[in-house]
């Protein structure tokens, strides 16, 4: 079946602009995660959704970052007033729910802030 | 807080040689450990998890709680094993779902 998809695959923006990154999880997966991977680093946790609600947003670096999942499926990560340090690959993962389930990752969105 | 350390950024081995990718972790409880792999131009995918105790593509990994390690091993490297490997930890207990990743090791298998 179809895996996790993310759009756009690449995004170039200017410092100070607003961006939205989209994630389509695997159908039926109730849990959704966002991670950020900077150059030379492993993925770092940002936020976790169980259904429509953000169960844990402790990884969001500051209040410029926000994510929603209004219908419990597609999620959007929103970044306001982008900064050059936000440049990274943003990864989305989904899992069937439950604490012991495997997370399946999307291809990522590569964000470059000029 | 938990931490995962992969001491080698790059590991080069010849085809047919044994491979060991090191992973050490820091966590006070009982963690769940994973190895994820990312082949060129592909997405991150699960290779194996310690609770499964299985061998995938000839790779095995044993959780050593005494040494807080979860090294990935394969007796005979193949060219198709060349990829980026990430060790990851998930804490135990309620509310434990996020993965903490190491920085990764790039494995290059020389023909």
XYZ file of C-alpha atoms in Angstrom, chain A residues 18-81:
64
model
C 5.722 31.671 6.528
C 5.772 28.044 5.342
C 3.490 25.043 5.595
C 4.639 21.461 5.250
C 2.134 18.701 4.680
C 2.117 15.059 5.746
C -0.259 12.314 4.571
C 0.074 9.322 6.892
C -0.599 5.726 6.040
C -4.353 5.162 5.936
C -5.674 4.032 9.292
C -2.643 5.108 11.279
C -3.813 7.043 14.305
C -0.404 8.195 15.516
C 1.578 10.821 13.630
C 4.995 12.281 14.420
C 7.085 15.150 13.121
C 10.873 15.108 13.334
C 13.508 17.556 12.139
C 16.848 16.435 10.762
C 19.595 19.008 10.471
C 22.697 18.378 8.391
C 24.913 15.742 9.965
C 22.431 14.956 12.714
C 19.885 12.279 13.394
C 16.178 13.086 13.371
C 14.971 15.064 16.390
C 11.443 14.766 17.729
C 9.150 17.763 17.338
C 5.555 16.748 18.022
C 3.298 13.714 18.340
C -0.400 13.426 17.492
C -2.749 10.723 18.633
C -5.850 11.257 16.532
C -6.598 14.952 16.211
C -4.858 16.131 19.345
C -1.234 16.943 19.940
C -0.349 14.536 22.725
C 3.176 15.900 23.089
C 4.589 19.057 21.518
C 7.603 19.271 23.800
C 10.045 19.044 20.896
C 8.862 22.176 19.113
C 11.790 24.596 19.394
C 9.755 27.777 19.938
C 6.369 29.354 19.346
C 7.106 29.992 15.683
C 6.416 26.309 15.116
C 2.909 24.916 15.168
C 1.267 21.777 13.831
C -2.310 20.688 13.299
C -4.162 17.530 12.399
C -7.800 18.636 12.285
C -9.399 15.437 11.019
C -7.011 12.930 12.472
C -5.352 12.150 9.162
C -3.365 14.785 7.240
C -1.114 16.993 9.310
C 0.415 20.366 8.546
C 3.535 21.743 10.191
C 3.542 25.524 10.139
C 6.573 27.711 10.624
C 6.191 31.460 11.048
C 8.889 34.088 10.512
